[in-house]
Amino acid sequence: SPPSPGAAGQPPEERGQECSCPEEPRGGRRLRTAFSAEQISTLESSFQRHRYLGAAERRKLAGRMRLSEVQIKTWFQNRRMKLKRQL
């Protein structure tokens, strides 16, 4: 029979190598995003204007800040929860 491809279907030359991608660690969860002071300032000012972002606004903000739409969406969700806890 032909040799098996190895662990998780990887070719032998890729077996055992660590993923060098910081966005998808081996556990499957992303690393926590460290927002810069400028990004937080932009997000906070946007949050003061609108508690919820529409898809178009989120896309525009993500492109301008060089973050993913998911990161923007998550930041707004977390910020709304922070506001709720404070009130």
CSV table of C-alpha atoms in Angstrom, one decimal:
chain,number,residue,atom,x,y,z
A,1,SER,CA,0.0,0.0,0.0
A,2,PRO,CA,1.2,3.6,-0.6
A,3,PRO,CA,2.7,5.5,2.3
A,4,SER,CA,0.2,7.4,4.4
A,5,PRO,CA,0.2,11.2,4.2
A,6,GLY,CA,0.8,11.5,8.0
A,7,ALA,CA,-0.8,13.4,10.8
A,8,ALA,CA,-4.0,15.2,9.8
A,9,GLY,CA,-3.4,14.5,6.1
A,10,GLN,CA,-0.3,16.7,5.9
A,11,PRO,CA,2.5,15.7,3.6
A,12,PRO,CA,5.6,14.4,5.4
A,13,GLU,CA,7.6,17.6,4.8
A,14,GLU,CA,5.0,19.7,6.6
A,15,ARG,CA,4.5,17.3,9.6
A,16,GLY,CA,5.5,18.7,12.9
A,17,GLN,CA,6.0,22.3,11.8
A,18,GLU,CA,4.4,25.0,13.9
A,19,CYS,CA,2.0,27.5,12.3
A,20,SER,CA,3.7,30.8,11.9
A,21,CYS,CA,0.5,32.7,11.4
A,22,PRO,CA,-0.3,34.8,14.5
A,23,GLU,CA,-4.0,35.1,13.7
A,24,GLU,CA,-4.7,31.3,13.9
A,25,PRO,CA,-2.8,29.6,16.7
A,26,ARG,CA,-2.9,25.8,17.0
A,27,GLY,CA,-5.7,25.9,19.6
A,28,GLY,CA,-8.0,27.4,16.9
A,29,ARG,CA,-8.6,30.7,18.7
A,30,ARG,CA,-7.2,34.0,17.5
A,31,LEU,CA,-4.8,35.9,19.6
A,32,ARG,CA,-6.1,39.0,21.4
A,33,THR,CA,-5.9,42.1,19.2
A,34,ALA,CA,-3.8,44.8,20.7
A,35,PHE,CA,-5.4,48.0,19.4
A,36,SER,CA,-3.2,51.1,19.1
A,37,ALA,CA,-4.1,54.3,21.0
A,38,GLU,CA,-5.0,55.9,17.6
A,39,GLN,CA,-7.3,52.9,16.8
A,40,ILE,CA,-9.0,53.1,20.2
A,41,SER,CA,-9.5,56.8,19.8
A,42,THR,CA,-11.1,56.4,16.4
A,43,LEU,CA,-13.3,53.6,17.6
A,44,GLU,CA,-14.4,55.5,20.7
A,45,SER,CA,-15.2,58.6,18.7
A,46,SER,CA,-17.2,56.5,16.3
A,47,PHE,CA,-19.0,54.8,19.3
A,48,GLN,CA,-19.9,58.2,20.7
A,49,ARG,CA,-21.8,59.0,17.4
A,50,HIS,CA,-23.3,55.5,16.9
A,51,ARG,CA,-23.7,52.7,19.3
A,52,TYR,CA,-24.4,50.3,16.4
A,53,LEU,CA,-22.6,50.2,13.1
A,54,GLY,CA,-24.2,49.2,9.8
A,55,ALA,CA,-22.4,46.9,7.4
A,56,ALA,CA,-21.3,49.8,5.2
A,57,GLU,CA,-20.0,51.9,8.1
A,58,ARG,CA,-18.2,48.8,9.5
A,59,ARG,CA,-16.5,48.1,6.1
A,60,LYS,CA,-15.4,51.7,5.7
A,61,LEU,CA,-14.0,51.9,9.3
A,62,ALA,CA,-12.3,48.5,8.9
A,63,GLY,CA,-10.6,49.6,5.7
A,64,ARG,CA,-9.5,53.0,7.1
A,65,MET,CA,-8.1,51.4,10.3
A,66,ARG,CA,-6.6,48.3,8.7
A,67,LEU,CA,-8.6,46.0,10.9
A,68,SER,CA,-11.0,43.2,9.9
A,69,GLU,CA,-14.8,43.8,10.0
A,70,VAL,CA,-15.0,41.1,12.6
A,71,GLN,CA,-12.5,42.9,14.9
A,72,ILE,CA,-14.6,46.1,14.5
A,73,LYS,CA,-17.8,44.3,15.2
A,74,THR,CA,-16.4,42.6,18.3
A,75,TRP,CA,-15.0,45.8,19.6
A,76,PHE,CA,-18.4,47.5,19.4
A,77,GLN,CA,-20.1,44.5,21.1
A,78,ASN,CA,-17.6,44.6,23.9
A,79,ARG,CA,-17.8,48.4,24.2
A,80,ARG,CA,-21.7,48.2,24.4
A,81,MET,CA,-21.3,45.6,27.2
A,82,LYS,CA,-18.8,47.8,29.0
A,83,LEU,CA,-21.3,50.7,28.8
A,84,LYS,CA,-24.1,48.5,30.1
A,85,ARG,CA,-22.0,47.4,33.1
A,86,GLN,CA,-21.1,51.0,33.9
A,87,LEU,CA,-24.8,52.2,33.9
